Amino acid sequence: MAAADKDFKQRDDLKPLHILQPEGVSFRLDGQQLEWQNWKMHIGMSVSFSRVDAYCLQRFTTAKALRCQLSPTMTTVRCGRCFTAFRYRRWWFHMGRQSTLTGENLLSTLESMEWVSWPVNCLLDVIAWARFITWYSFFIFHQTFCSSSCSPAFVKHDGTAEVIQNCICIHEEDAGVLWKHTDFCPGGRGQTVRRRRLVVSMVCTLANYEYIFNYMFYQDGTIELEIRMTGILQVYVAPDGEQPLYGTLVAPNINAQFHQHIFSIRVDPMIDGLNNSLVETDIMASPFPTGSTENFAGNAFIAKDTVLTRESGRDLPPPGVERRWRIVNRGKQHYSTGSDVGYAINIKSGGVELMTAHDGWVGRRATFAKKPVWVCRDVEGVKGGRMWAAGNYVPQTKQAPEDSIGEWVKGEESIEDEDLLVFLTIGATHIPRPEDWPVMPVEHININFKPVSFFACNPSMDVPGVHDPKSVLAFTPDPSNRNQPCH
């Protein structure tokens, strides 16, 4: 930036921020098995996707197991310009056409402002006490291995070896308040418990974008997948006087095109057992009129559950309805509510609708992007199971192949109390801003999975409320009081 703008100067009013864990980290890593706060998980990676297998154990009552394999398996990026031969053809399958490993970044806690050769950079990726893992893959045998100490290599497209150190990071973060309450009465007592989360992250550079994948685990049994996007916008030089219809002039004669990032997230659940079902819940206003016995004040609303019976792609809700999904085990019930144990899927903050004709090039090839949720049976085969929402060989097909999600659900096989796969479609529609240039600030996409009737009660009640002696009062005029705890 300084080379392009002689008046550019980095701000000098930002004081250091340190994250300290004087007694070390709270997680344990044994090979590929990671343990933290009643969670056990295995971390994996292959040529085209990252994967976390999570297991949750209940402490208070009978042990319960949640197994959820969570992995982004496909990304399509499409531009919104409809003419000029080169540009309307611009849409990519970033995860599928390209290997996430070939774009994998080295992560570091060391601060440096020097760029080094692609794909490795030593910018400040993590401010924490972190553990880094080196991954490598033998493509011939289709297996993935992990090393937390050695430095093996993987095979690049040209057949040469490439070592990527520290490509997966594990660290803990403070995440605000976990739970809090104060008795609303004279002399009432209060208690606040801080929330902590475990973050398993990776970063890959695919074309002009950096994708940051954060798998986050919480003490209340919540799992969150966060995708952060940064990098440089796709631009072209616009003629003088052009007023772009399908882009934004982020700088004089620099047109950044409208585009979408659409991800398919493969969820392989095992909710307290192998045989699961998917429940679709519509939350809506009560159908009874105001003044009636059922809805006297007109403020009633209901949640209507439908157990899905056949493989299908699910639609977005109509206006006035909020739609949710949850994966349940109908053979296990909560001791108090009698409801099936389950985990709810929240894609509201990451939901996206495909902004293209469904019979267009993108719609015919990236069929997974047409629906927010797909559900099918988990079928194993000689050539592997149902892994890739857009098919195994993305660059070699113009239409949706037989091994893609749109074809899998055509059989409409029963999915009641079966071994299920759920594919979630999330993403972002990007209308570029001048503030996105020359390097875009991070955009966030979040989805989460929350327990519903899975635990007997709040599973984080045993997390202690800790007073941090390092938290002090800011702007204290008396220097002698500056280091006194603020608790």
Short mmCIF file of C-alpha atoms in Angstrom, two decimals:
data_model
loop_
_atom_site.label_atom_id
_atom_site.label_comp_id
_atom_site.label_asym_id
_atom_site.label_seq_id
_atom_site.Cartn_x
_atom_site.Cartn_y
_atom_site.Cartn_z
CA MET A 1 0.00 0.00 0.00
CA ALA A 2 2.84 2.37 0.85
CA ALA A 3 4.36 1.78 -2.59
CA ALA A 4 1.13 2.90 -4.30
CA ASP A 5 0.30 5.82 -2.01
CA LYS A 6 3.12 8.04 -0.81
CA ASP A 7 0.86 9.48 1.90
CA PHE A 8 0.01 6.05 3.33
CA LYS A 9 1.02 5.57 6.95
CA GLN A 10 0.19 2.79 9.36
CA ARG A 11 -1.69 3.91 12.45
CA ASP A 12 0.46 4.18 15.56
CA ASP A 13 -2.16 4.49 18.33
CA LEU A 14 -2.89 0.78 18.80
CA LYS A 15 -1.49 -0.66 22.01
CA PRO A 16 -0.47 -4.32 22.42
CA LEU A 17 -3.11 -6.94 23.23
CA HIS A 18 -1.79 -10.15 24.79
CA ILE A 19 -3.62 -13.44 25.37
CA LEU A 20 -2.09 -15.27 28.33
CA GLN A 21 -2.64 -18.77 29.71
CA PRO A 22 -0.14 -18.96 32.58
CA GLU A 23 -1.03 -22.57 33.43
CA GLY A 24 -1.10 -23.74 29.82
CA VAL A 25 -3.98 -24.86 27.61
CA SER A 26 -7.02 -26.87 28.69
CA PHE A 27 -7.04 -29.26 25.73
CA ARG A 28 -5.09 -32.47 25.16
CA LEU A 29 -3.87 -33.77 21.82
CA ASP A 30 -2.90 -37.40 21.32
CA GLY A 31 -2.11 -37.99 17.65
CA GLN A 32 -5.35 -37.14 15.86
CA GLN A 33 -7.54 -37.31 18.97
CA LEU A 34 -8.30 -34.00 20.62
CA GLU A 35 -10.02 -33.68 24.02
CA TRP A 36 -11.44 -30.55 25.61
CA GLN A 37 -14.29 -29.82 28.06
CA ASN A 38 -16.25 -33.09 27.60
CA TRP A 39 -15.57 -33.07 23.84
CA LYS A 40 -13.57 -35.70 22.02
CA MET A 41 -12.84 -35.33 18.34
CA HIS A 42 -10.67 -36.45 15.47
CA ILE A 43 -9.31 -33.95 12.96
CA GLY A 44 -8.86 -34.93 9.35
CA MET A 45 -8.05 -33.47 5.97
CA SER A 46 -7.94 -34.75 2.42
CA VAL A 47 -7.03 -33.26 -0.92
CA SER A 48 -10.32 -31.36 -1.25
CA PHE A 49 -11.78 -30.75 2.19
CA SER A 50 -11.16 -30.48 5.91
CA ARG A 51 -13.09 -32.61 8.38
CA VAL A 52 -13.79 -32.71 12.08
CA ASP A 53 -15.38 -35.75 13.74
CA ALA A 54 -16.80 -34.58 17.07
CA TYR A 55 -17.96 -36.65 20.00
CA CYS A 56 -19.72 -35.15 23.03
CA LEU A 57 -19.97 -36.95 26.36
CA GLN A 58 -22.58 -36.06 28.98
CA ARG A 59 -21.17 -35.73 32.48
CA PHE A 60 -24.22 -35.29 34.71
CA THR A 61 -26.27 -38.41 33.96
CA THR A 62 -25.89 -41.45 31.76
CA ALA A 63 -23.22 -40.88 29.15
CA LYS A 64 -24.56 -39.90 25.74
CA ALA A 65 -22.63 -39.80 22.53
CA LEU A 66 -22.98 -37.31 19.72
CA ARG A 67 -21.00 -38.07 16.61
CA CYS A 68 -21.05 -35.45 13.89
CA GLN A 69 -18.69 -35.46 10.93
CA LEU A 70 -18.69 -31.92 9.59
CA SER A 71 -16.92 -31.00 6.36
CA PRO A 72 -17.20 -28.33 3.64
CA THR A 73 -17.11 -30.42 0.46
CA MET A 74 -17.84 -27.99 -2.36
CA THR A 75 -17.71 -24.29 -3.14
CA THR A 76 -19.02 -22.54 -6.21
CA VAL A 77 -18.30 -18.89 -6.96
CA ARG A 78 -20.30 -17.25 -9.71
CA CYS A 79 -20.18 -13.75 -11.18
CA GLY A 80 -23.30 -11.81 -12.12
CA ARG A 81 -22.22 -10.31 -15.44
CA CYS A 82 -24.39 -11.66 -18.26
CA PHE A 83 -22.43 -10.71 -21.38
CA THR A 84 -18.87 -10.40 -22.72
CA ALA A 85 -17.79 -13.94 -23.48
CA PHE A 86 -14.93 -14.22 -21.01
CA ARG A 87 -16.71 -12.74 -18.01
CA TYR A 88 -20.10 -14.45 -18.09
CA ARG A 89 -18.23 -17.76 -18.12
CA ARG A 90 -16.55 -16.85 -14.87
CA TRP A 91 -17.74 -19.21 -12.21
CA TRP A 92 -15.64 -21.67 -10.31
CA PHE A 93 -15.84 -24.71 -8.09
CA HIS A 94 -13.09 -23.61 -5.72
CA MET A 95 -13.37 -26.72 -3.55
CA GLY A 96 -13.72 -29.47 -6.09
CA ARG A 97 -11.84 -28.01 -9.05
CA GLN A 98 -8.92 -27.03 -6.85
CA SER A 99 -7.35 -28.83 -3.93
CA THR A 100 -7.63 -27.11 -0.58
CA LEU A 101 -4.25 -28.60 0.29
CA THR A 102 -2.49 -26.91 -2.64
CA GLY A 103 -3.84 -23.60 -1.36
CA GLU A 104 -3.26 -24.35 2.31
CA ASN A 105 -1.47 -21.64 4.28
CA LEU A 106 1.12 -21.94 6.98
CA LEU A 107 -0.38 -20.45 10.14
CA SER A 108 1.71 -18.57 12.65
CA THR A 109 1.60 -16.72 15.94
CA LEU A 110 4.69 -14.76 14.91
CA GLU A 111 4.09 -11.20 13.79
CA SER A 112 5.70 -10.23 10.50
CA MET A 113 4.78 -7.72 7.84
CA GLU A 114 6.88 -9.39 5.16
CA TRP A 115 5.16 -11.34 2.40
CA VAL A 116 6.87 -14.57 1.43
CA SER A 117 6.40 -16.94 -1.48
CA TRP A 118 2.90 -18.42 -2.05
CA PRO A 119 1.17 -20.26 -0.47
CA VAL A 120 3.00 -19.59 2.79
CA ASN A 121 2.80 -16.31 4.66
CA CYS A 122 3.82 -15.53 8.21
CA LEU A 123 1.26 -12.89 8.99
CA LEU A 124 -0.34 -12.93 12.41
CA ASP A 125 -3.04 -15.61 12.10
CA VAL A 126 -3.59 -16.41 15.76
CA ILE A 127 -3.24 -14.45 19.01
CA ALA A 128 -3.30 -17.28 21.52
CA TRP A 129 -1.47 -20.20 23.01
CA ALA A 130 -1.88 -22.44 20.01
CA ARG A 131 -0.99 -25.93 18.85
CA PHE A 132 -0.22 -26.40 15.17
CA ILE A 133 -0.45 -29.61 13.15
CA THR A 134 1.21 -30.63 9.90
CA TRP A 135 -0.91 -32.70 7.52
CA TYR A 136 0.05 -34.77 4.55
CA SER A 137 -1.79 -37.04 2.16
CA PHE A 138 -0.86 -40.05 0.06
CA PHE A 139 -3.19 -39.56 -2.89
CA ILE A 140 -2.61 -43.03 -4.35
CA PHE A 141 -4.05 -44.78 -1.32
CA HIS A 142 -6.65 -42.09 -0.61
CA GLN A 143 -5.66 -41.84 3.02
CA THR A 144 -4.81 -38.88 5.20
CA PHE A 145 -2.31 -38.81 8.02
CA CYS A 146 -1.47 -36.37 10.77
CA SER A 147 1.75 -35.37 12.43
CA SER A 148 2.11 -33.00 15.35
CA SER A 149 5.90 -33.20 15.39
CA CYS A 150 7.38 -34.25 12.03
CA SER A 151 7.30 -32.44 8.68
CA PRO A 152 6.16 -34.76 5.88
CA ALA A 153 5.08 -33.71 2.41
CA PHE A 154 2.14 -34.12 0.06
CA VAL A 155 2.12 -34.47 -3.70
CA LYS A 156 1.36 -31.37 -5.78
CA HIS A 157 -0.30 -31.32 -9.21
CA ASP A 158 3.07 -31.49 -10.97
CA GLY A 159 4.16 -34.55 -8.98
CA THR A 160 6.64 -32.78 -6.75
CA ALA A 161 6.54 -32.79 -2.97
CA GLU A 162 5.38 -29.86 -0.88
CA VAL A 163 5.70 -29.49 2.89
CA ILE A 164 3.11 -27.31 4.61
CA GLN A 165 3.98 -26.75 8.23
CA ASN A 166 1.38 -25.65 10.77
CA CYS A 167 -1.57 -25.86 8.40
CA ILE A 168 -4.11 -26.61 11.15
CA CYS A 169 -4.30 -24.59 14.35
CA ILE A 170 -5.93 -25.48 17.67
CA HIS A 171 -6.48 -22.83 20.32
CA GLU A 172 -8.88 -21.57 22.98
CA GLU A 173 -10.71 -18.23 23.00
CA ASP A 174 -12.77 -16.26 25.47
CA ALA A 175 -16.24 -15.96 23.91
CA GLY A 176 -18.14 -13.60 26.18
CA VAL A 177 -20.72 -14.65 28.76
CA LEU A 178 -21.74 -18.31 29.00
CA TRP A 179 -24.58 -17.74 31.46
CA LYS A 180 -25.55 -15.07 33.96
CA HIS A 181 -28.34 -14.22 36.40
CA THR A 182 -28.98 -11.78 39.23
CA ASP A 183 -31.82 -12.26 41.72
CA PHE A 184 -34.20 -9.36 41.09
CA CYS A 185 -34.82 -8.49 44.72
CA PRO A 186 -33.20 -6.39 47.48
CA GLY A 187 -29.88 -7.96 48.37
CA GLY A 188 -30.20 -10.41 45.51
CA ARG A 189 -27.14 -12.37 44.53
CA GLY A 190 -25.72 -12.65 41.04
CA GLN A 191 -23.37 -14.93 39.18
CA THR A 192 -21.64 -14.66 35.83
CA VAL A 193 -19.74 -17.44 34.08
CA ARG A 194 -17.47 -16.68 31.16
CA ARG A 195 -17.76 -18.75 28.00
CA ARG A 196 -14.76 -20.37 26.39
CA ARG A 197 -14.56 -22.06 23.01
CA LEU A 198 -12.13 -24.38 21.31
CA VAL A 199 -11.26 -23.36 17.75
CA VAL A 200 -9.86 -25.72 15.12
CA SER A 201 -8.95 -23.65 12.08
CA MET A 202 -7.36 -23.78 8.66
CA VAL A 203 -6.76 -21.19 5.93
CA CYS A 204 -6.48 -21.80 2.20
CA THR A 205 -5.86 -19.48 -0.74
CA LEU A 206 -8.03 -20.41 -3.72
CA ALA A 207 -7.57 -18.06 -6.67
CA ASN A 208 -8.03 -14.49 -5.47
CA TYR A 209 -9.73 -15.37 -2.17
CA GLU A 210 -8.58 -16.59 1.22
CA TYR A 211 -11.03 -18.89 2.99
CA ILE A 212 -10.69 -19.29 6.75
CA PHE A 213 -12.53 -22.30 8.17
CA ASN A 214 -13.11 -22.25 11.94
CA TYR A 215 -14.68 -25.23 13.69
CA MET A 216 -15.74 -23.97 17.13
CA PHE A 217 -16.85 -26.05 20.10
CA TYR A 218 -18.59 -24.64 23.16
CA GLN A 219 -19.05 -25.80 26.75
CA ASP A 220 -22.85 -25.93 26.38
CA GLY A 221 -22.67 -28.57 23.63
CA THR A 222 -22.95 -26.15 20.69
CA ILE A 223 -20.93 -26.68 17.51
CA GLU A 224 -20.34 -23.75 15.17
CA LEU A 225 -18.80 -23.65 11.72
CA GLU A 226 -17.59 -20.21 10.72
CA ILE A 227 -16.28 -19.40 7.27
CA ARG A 228 -14.41 -16.14 6.86
CA MET A 229 -13.60 -14.74 3.45
CA THR A 230 -10.98 -12.17 2.58
CA GLY A 231 -8.54 -11.51 -0.24
CA ILE A 232 -8.74 -9.43 -3.41
CA LEU A 233 -11.89 -8.87 -5.45
CA GLN A 234 -12.22 -10.10 -9.01
CA VAL A 235 -11.95 -6.90 -11.09
CA TYR A 236 -11.39 -5.65 -14.61
CA VAL A 237 -10.52 -2.30 -16.14
CA ALA A 238 -13.69 -0.44 -17.12
CA PRO A 239 -13.79 2.07 -19.99
CA ASP A 240 -14.07 5.75 -19.14
CA GLY A 241 -17.67 6.71 -18.38
CA GLU A 242 -18.95 3.16 -17.92
CA GLN A 243 -21.72 2.80 -15.34
CA PRO A 244 -21.61 -0.90 -14.50
CA LEU A 245 -24.90 -2.75 -14.12
CA TYR A 246 -23.33 -5.91 -12.70
CA GLY A 247 -20.54 -4.49 -10.57
CA THR A 248 -19.20 -1.61 -8.48
CA LEU A 249 -16.54 0.94 -9.40
CA VAL A 250 -14.41 0.43 -6.31
CA ALA A 251 -11.80 2.81 -7.73
CA PRO A 252 -11.61 4.87 -10.94
CA ASN A 253 -12.03 2.48 -13.90
CA ILE A 254 -11.82 -0.56 -11.58
CA ASN A 255 -15.02 -2.64 -11.79
CA ALA A 256 -15.52 -5.32 -9.14
CA GLN A 257 -18.21 -7.77 -10.24
CA PHE A 258 -21.22 -8.90 -8.25
CA HIS A 259 -20.78 -12.52 -7.21
CA GLN A 260 -21.85 -15.26 -4.82
CA HIS A 261 -19.92 -17.73 -2.68
CA ILE A 262 -22.00 -20.86 -2.14
CA PHE A 263 -20.77 -23.72 0.06
CA SER A 264 -22.10 -27.23 0.54
CA ILE A 265 -21.53 -28.54 4.07
CA ARG A 266 -21.70 -32.30 4.49
CA VAL A 267 -23.06 -33.41 7.87
CA ASP A 268 -22.73 -37.10 8.75
CA PRO A 269 -24.61 -37.35 12.08
CA MET A 270 -24.99 -40.03 14.67
CA ILE A 271 -27.26 -38.57 17.34
CA ASP A 272 -27.06 -40.98 20.27
CA GLY A 273 -27.08 -43.85 17.79
CA LEU A 274 -26.86 -44.61 14.09
CA ASN A 275 -30.54 -44.49 13.11
CA ASN A 276 -31.65 -40.86 12.84
CA SER A 277 -34.44 -38.82 11.27
CA LEU A 278 -34.70 -35.23 10.05
CA VAL A 279 -37.48 -33.05 11.45
CA GLU A 280 -38.62 -29.88 9.69
CA THR A 281 -40.18 -27.27 11.99
CA ASP A 282 -42.30 -24.36 10.74
CA ILE A 283 -42.81 -21.56 13.26
CA MET A 284 -45.81 -19.41 12.39
CA ALA A 285 -48.59 -17.30 13.83
CA SER A 286 -51.53 -19.22 15.22
CA PRO A 287 -54.21 -19.84 12.57
CA PHE A 288 -56.95 -18.97 15.08
CA PRO A 289 -58.34 -15.42 14.87
CA THR A 290 -57.87 -12.76 17.52
CA GLY A 291 -60.64 -12.97 20.10
CA SER A 292 -61.05 -16.71 19.79
CA THR A 293 -60.65 -19.04 22.74
CA GLU A 294 -57.41 -20.40 21.28
CA ASN A 295 -55.90 -16.97 20.50
CA PHE A 296 -57.77 -14.38 22.56
CA ALA A 297 -55.09 -11.63 22.43
CA GLY A 298 -53.87 -12.47 18.93
CA ASN A 299 -50.31 -13.08 20.12
CA ALA A 300 -50.10 -16.88 19.86
CA PHE A 301 -47.66 -18.66 17.58
CA ILE A 302 -46.96 -22.33 17.09
CA ALA A 303 -44.15 -24.67 16.04
CA LYS A 304 -45.32 -27.40 13.67
CA ASP A 305 -43.04 -30.45 13.34
CA THR A 306 -42.92 -32.67 10.26
CA VAL A 307 -40.78 -35.81 10.24
CA LEU A 308 -39.37 -36.12 6.72
CA THR A 309 -39.90 -39.55 5.24
CA ARG A 310 -38.16 -39.48 1.84
CA GLU A 311 -34.87 -38.29 0.37
CA SER A 312 -35.34 -34.76 -0.93
CA GLY A 313 -34.15 -31.19 -1.18
CA ARG A 314 -35.96 -28.84 1.17
CA ASP A 315 -37.26 -25.39 0.25
CA LEU A 316 -36.98 -22.04 1.95
CA PRO A 317 -40.11 -21.15 3.94
CA PRO A 318 -42.92 -18.97 2.58
CA PRO A 319 -43.33 -15.40 3.90
CA GLY A 320 -44.44 -15.25 7.51
CA VAL A 321 -42.91 -18.63 8.39
CA GLU A 322 -39.58 -19.39 10.04
CA ARG A 323 -38.28 -22.82 9.10
CA ARG A 324 -35.80 -24.87 11.11
CA TRP A 325 -34.43 -28.38 10.95
CA ARG A 326 -33.15 -30.79 13.57
CA ILE A 327 -31.69 -34.27 13.50
CA VAL A 328 -33.25 -36.62 16.05
CA ASN A 329 -33.04 -40.16 17.35
CA ARG A 330 -36.63 -41.34 17.71
CA GLY A 331 -35.52 -44.30 19.77
CA LYS A 332 -34.27 -42.10 22.64
CA GLN A 333 -36.34 -39.56 24.56
CA HIS A 334 -35.59 -36.82 27.07
CA TYR A 335 -36.44 -37.87 30.62
CA SER A 336 -38.63 -34.80 31.27
CA THR A 337 -40.06 -33.51 27.99
CA GLY A 338 -40.49 -36.91 26.38
CA SER A 339 -39.16 -35.37 23.16
CA ASP A 340 -36.74 -37.21 20.90
CA VAL A 341 -33.10 -36.41 21.61
CA GLY A 342 -31.64 -34.30 18.86
CA TYR A 343 -29.52 -31.47 17.54
CA ALA A 344 -30.97 -28.39 15.83
CA ILE A 345 -29.42 -26.93 12.67
CA ASN A 346 -29.31 -23.15 12.46
CA ILE A 347 -28.39 -21.86 9.00
CA LYS A 348 -30.29 -18.59 9.28
CA SER A 349 -27.16 -16.42 9.41
CA GLY A 350 -25.54 -18.34 6.55
CA GLY A 351 -28.49 -19.01 4.27
CA VAL A 352 -28.26 -17.90 0.65
CA GLU A 353 -30.50 -18.18 -2.39
CA LEU A 354 -29.02 -18.90 -5.81
CA MET A 355 -29.32 -15.68 -7.81
CA THR A 356 -29.48 -17.26 -11.24
CA ALA A 357 -31.94 -19.01 -13.50
CA HIS A 358 -32.27 -22.60 -12.31
CA ASP A 359 -32.03 -23.83 -15.90
CA GLY A 360 -28.92 -21.76 -16.60
CA TRP A 361 -25.36 -23.04 -16.75
CA VAL A 362 -24.77 -22.66 -13.03
CA GLY A 363 -28.16 -24.05 -12.05
CA ARG A 364 -27.74 -27.15 -14.21
CA ARG A 365 -24.25 -27.92 -12.91
CA ALA A 366 -24.34 -26.76 -9.27
CA THR A 367 -27.68 -28.31 -8.37
CA PHE A 368 -26.78 -28.39 -4.69
CA ALA A 369 -27.08 -24.58 -4.63
CA LYS A 370 -30.82 -24.69 -5.45
CA LYS A 371 -31.93 -25.86 -2.00
CA PRO A 372 -30.86 -24.85 1.52
CA VAL A 373 -31.02 -28.41 2.88
CA TRP A 374 -30.69 -31.83 1.25
CA VAL A 375 -31.17 -35.14 3.02
CA CYS A 376 -30.35 -38.61 1.73
CA ARG A 377 -29.28 -42.00 2.98
CA ASP A 378 -25.62 -42.64 3.66
CA VAL A 379 -24.82 -45.29 1.03
CA GLU A 380 -21.39 -46.87 0.92
CA GLY A 381 -20.12 -48.21 -2.38
CA VAL A 382 -17.11 -49.77 -4.09
CA LYS A 383 -16.01 -46.34 -5.33
CA GLY A 384 -16.67 -44.66 -2.00
CA GLY A 385 -19.70 -43.15 -0.33
CA ARG A 386 -21.73 -40.06 -1.02
CA MET A 387 -19.09 -37.43 -0.38
CA TRP A 388 -19.26 -34.61 -2.92
CA ALA A 389 -22.46 -32.64 -3.46
CA ALA A 390 -21.45 -31.71 -7.03
CA GLY A 391 -19.84 -35.04 -7.93
CA ASN A 392 -16.35 -36.48 -7.84
CA TYR A 393 -14.96 -35.00 -11.06
CA VAL A 394 -16.13 -31.41 -11.24
CA PRO A 395 -14.06 -30.08 -14.19
CA GLN A 396 -15.12 -32.92 -16.52
CA THR A 397 -18.89 -32.39 -16.58
CA LYS A 398 -21.29 -29.73 -17.86
CA GLN A 399 -24.42 -31.21 -16.31
CA ALA A 400 -25.00 -32.55 -12.82
CA PRO A 401 -23.45 -36.05 -12.83
CA GLU A 402 -25.01 -39.20 -11.43
CA ASP A 403 -22.87 -39.00 -8.31
CA SER A 404 -24.24 -35.62 -7.16
CA ILE A 405 -26.88 -34.68 -4.62
CA GLY A 406 -29.64 -33.88 -7.12
CA GLU A 407 -29.41 -37.40 -8.52
CA TRP A 408 -29.10 -39.13 -5.15
CA VAL A 409 -32.47 -37.87 -3.94
CA LYS A 410 -34.36 -38.90 -7.10
CA GLY A 411 -34.76 -42.39 -5.70
CA GLU A 412 -36.78 -40.95 -2.80
CA GLU A 413 -35.63 -43.74 -0.51
CA SER A 414 -36.95 -43.82 3.04
CA ILE A 415 -34.97 -41.71 5.51
CA GLU A 416 -36.94 -42.51 8.66
CA ASP A 417 -34.69 -43.97 11.34
CA GLU A 418 -31.83 -44.46 8.90
CA ASP A 419 -28.13 -43.68 8.60
CA LEU A 420 -28.45 -40.16 7.18
CA LEU A 421 -26.43 -37.55 5.34
CA VAL A 422 -27.50 -33.92 5.47
CA PHE A 423 -26.04 -31.39 3.04
CA LEU A 424 -26.43 -27.72 4.00
CA THR A 425 -26.16 -24.93 1.43
CA ILE A 426 -24.81 -21.68 2.85
CA GLY A 427 -23.06 -18.70 1.40
CA ALA A 428 -22.88 -14.98 0.80
CA THR A 429 -24.03 -12.68 -1.99
CA HIS A 430 -21.33 -10.08 -2.45
CA ILE A 431 -22.17 -6.64 -3.82
CA PRO A 432 -18.69 -5.08 -3.63
CA ARG A 433 -18.11 -1.79 -1.81
CA PRO A 434 -15.28 0.70 -2.25
CA GLU A 435 -14.31 -0.30 1.30
CA ASP A 436 -13.58 -3.82 -0.01
CA TRP A 437 -10.69 -2.46 -2.09
CA PRO A 438 -7.77 -3.12 -2.43
CA VAL A 439 -7.92 -5.99 0.10
CA MET A 440 -11.32 -7.01 1.42
CA PRO A 441 -12.07 -6.99 5.16
CA VAL A 442 -13.26 -10.35 6.40
CA GLU A 443 -16.84 -11.42 5.60
CA HIS A 444 -18.45 -13.97 7.93
CA ILE A 445 -20.76 -16.93 7.33
CA ASN A 446 -21.93 -18.87 10.39
CA ILE A 447 -23.98 -21.97 11.02
CA ASN A 448 -24.38 -23.79 14.30
CA PHE A 449 -25.73 -26.98 15.80
CA LYS A 450 -27.42 -26.83 19.21
CA PRO A 451 -28.61 -29.69 21.45
CA VAL A 452 -32.39 -30.03 21.79
CA SER A 453 -33.57 -32.45 24.52
CA PHE A 454 -30.16 -34.08 24.21
CA PHE A 455 -28.92 -33.19 27.70
CA ALA A 456 -30.86 -33.47 30.95
CA CYS A 457 -30.27 -29.77 31.67
CA ASN A 458 -27.77 -27.03 30.87
CA PRO A 459 -24.55 -29.05 30.41
CA SER A 460 -22.39 -26.05 31.30
CA MET A 461 -23.69 -25.59 34.86
CA ASP A 462 -20.46 -27.03 36.23
CA VAL A 463 -18.26 -24.42 34.52
CA PRO A 464 -16.83 -22.27 37.33
CA GLY A 465 -17.11 -18.50 37.41
CA VAL A 466 -13.48 -17.37 37.53
CA HIS A 467 -12.29 -13.97 38.70
CA ASP A 468 -9.42 -12.90 36.47
CA PRO A 469 -6.76 -10.96 38.45
CA LYS A 470 -5.35 -9.65 35.17
CA SER A 471 -8.55 -7.72 34.40
CA VAL A 472 -7.99 -4.19 35.70
CA LEU A 473 -9.72 -0.82 35.54
CA ALA A 474 -8.87 1.35 32.54
CA PHE A 475 -8.24 5.10 32.83
CA THR A 476 -7.59 4.93 36.58
CA PRO A 477 -6.16 8.33 37.57
CA ASP A 478 -4.30 6.95 40.59
CA PRO A 479 -1.35 4.85 39.33
CA SER A 480 -1.32 2.87 42.58
CA ASN A 481 -4.84 1.55 41.83
CA ARG A 482 -4.23 0.77 38.18
CA ASN A 483 -3.23 -2.83 38.80
CA GLN A 484 -6.04 -3.64 41.20
CA PRO A 485 -8.49 -6.23 39.88
CA CYS A 486 -11.78 -4.81 38.66
CA HIS A 487 -13.77 -7.74 40.10
#
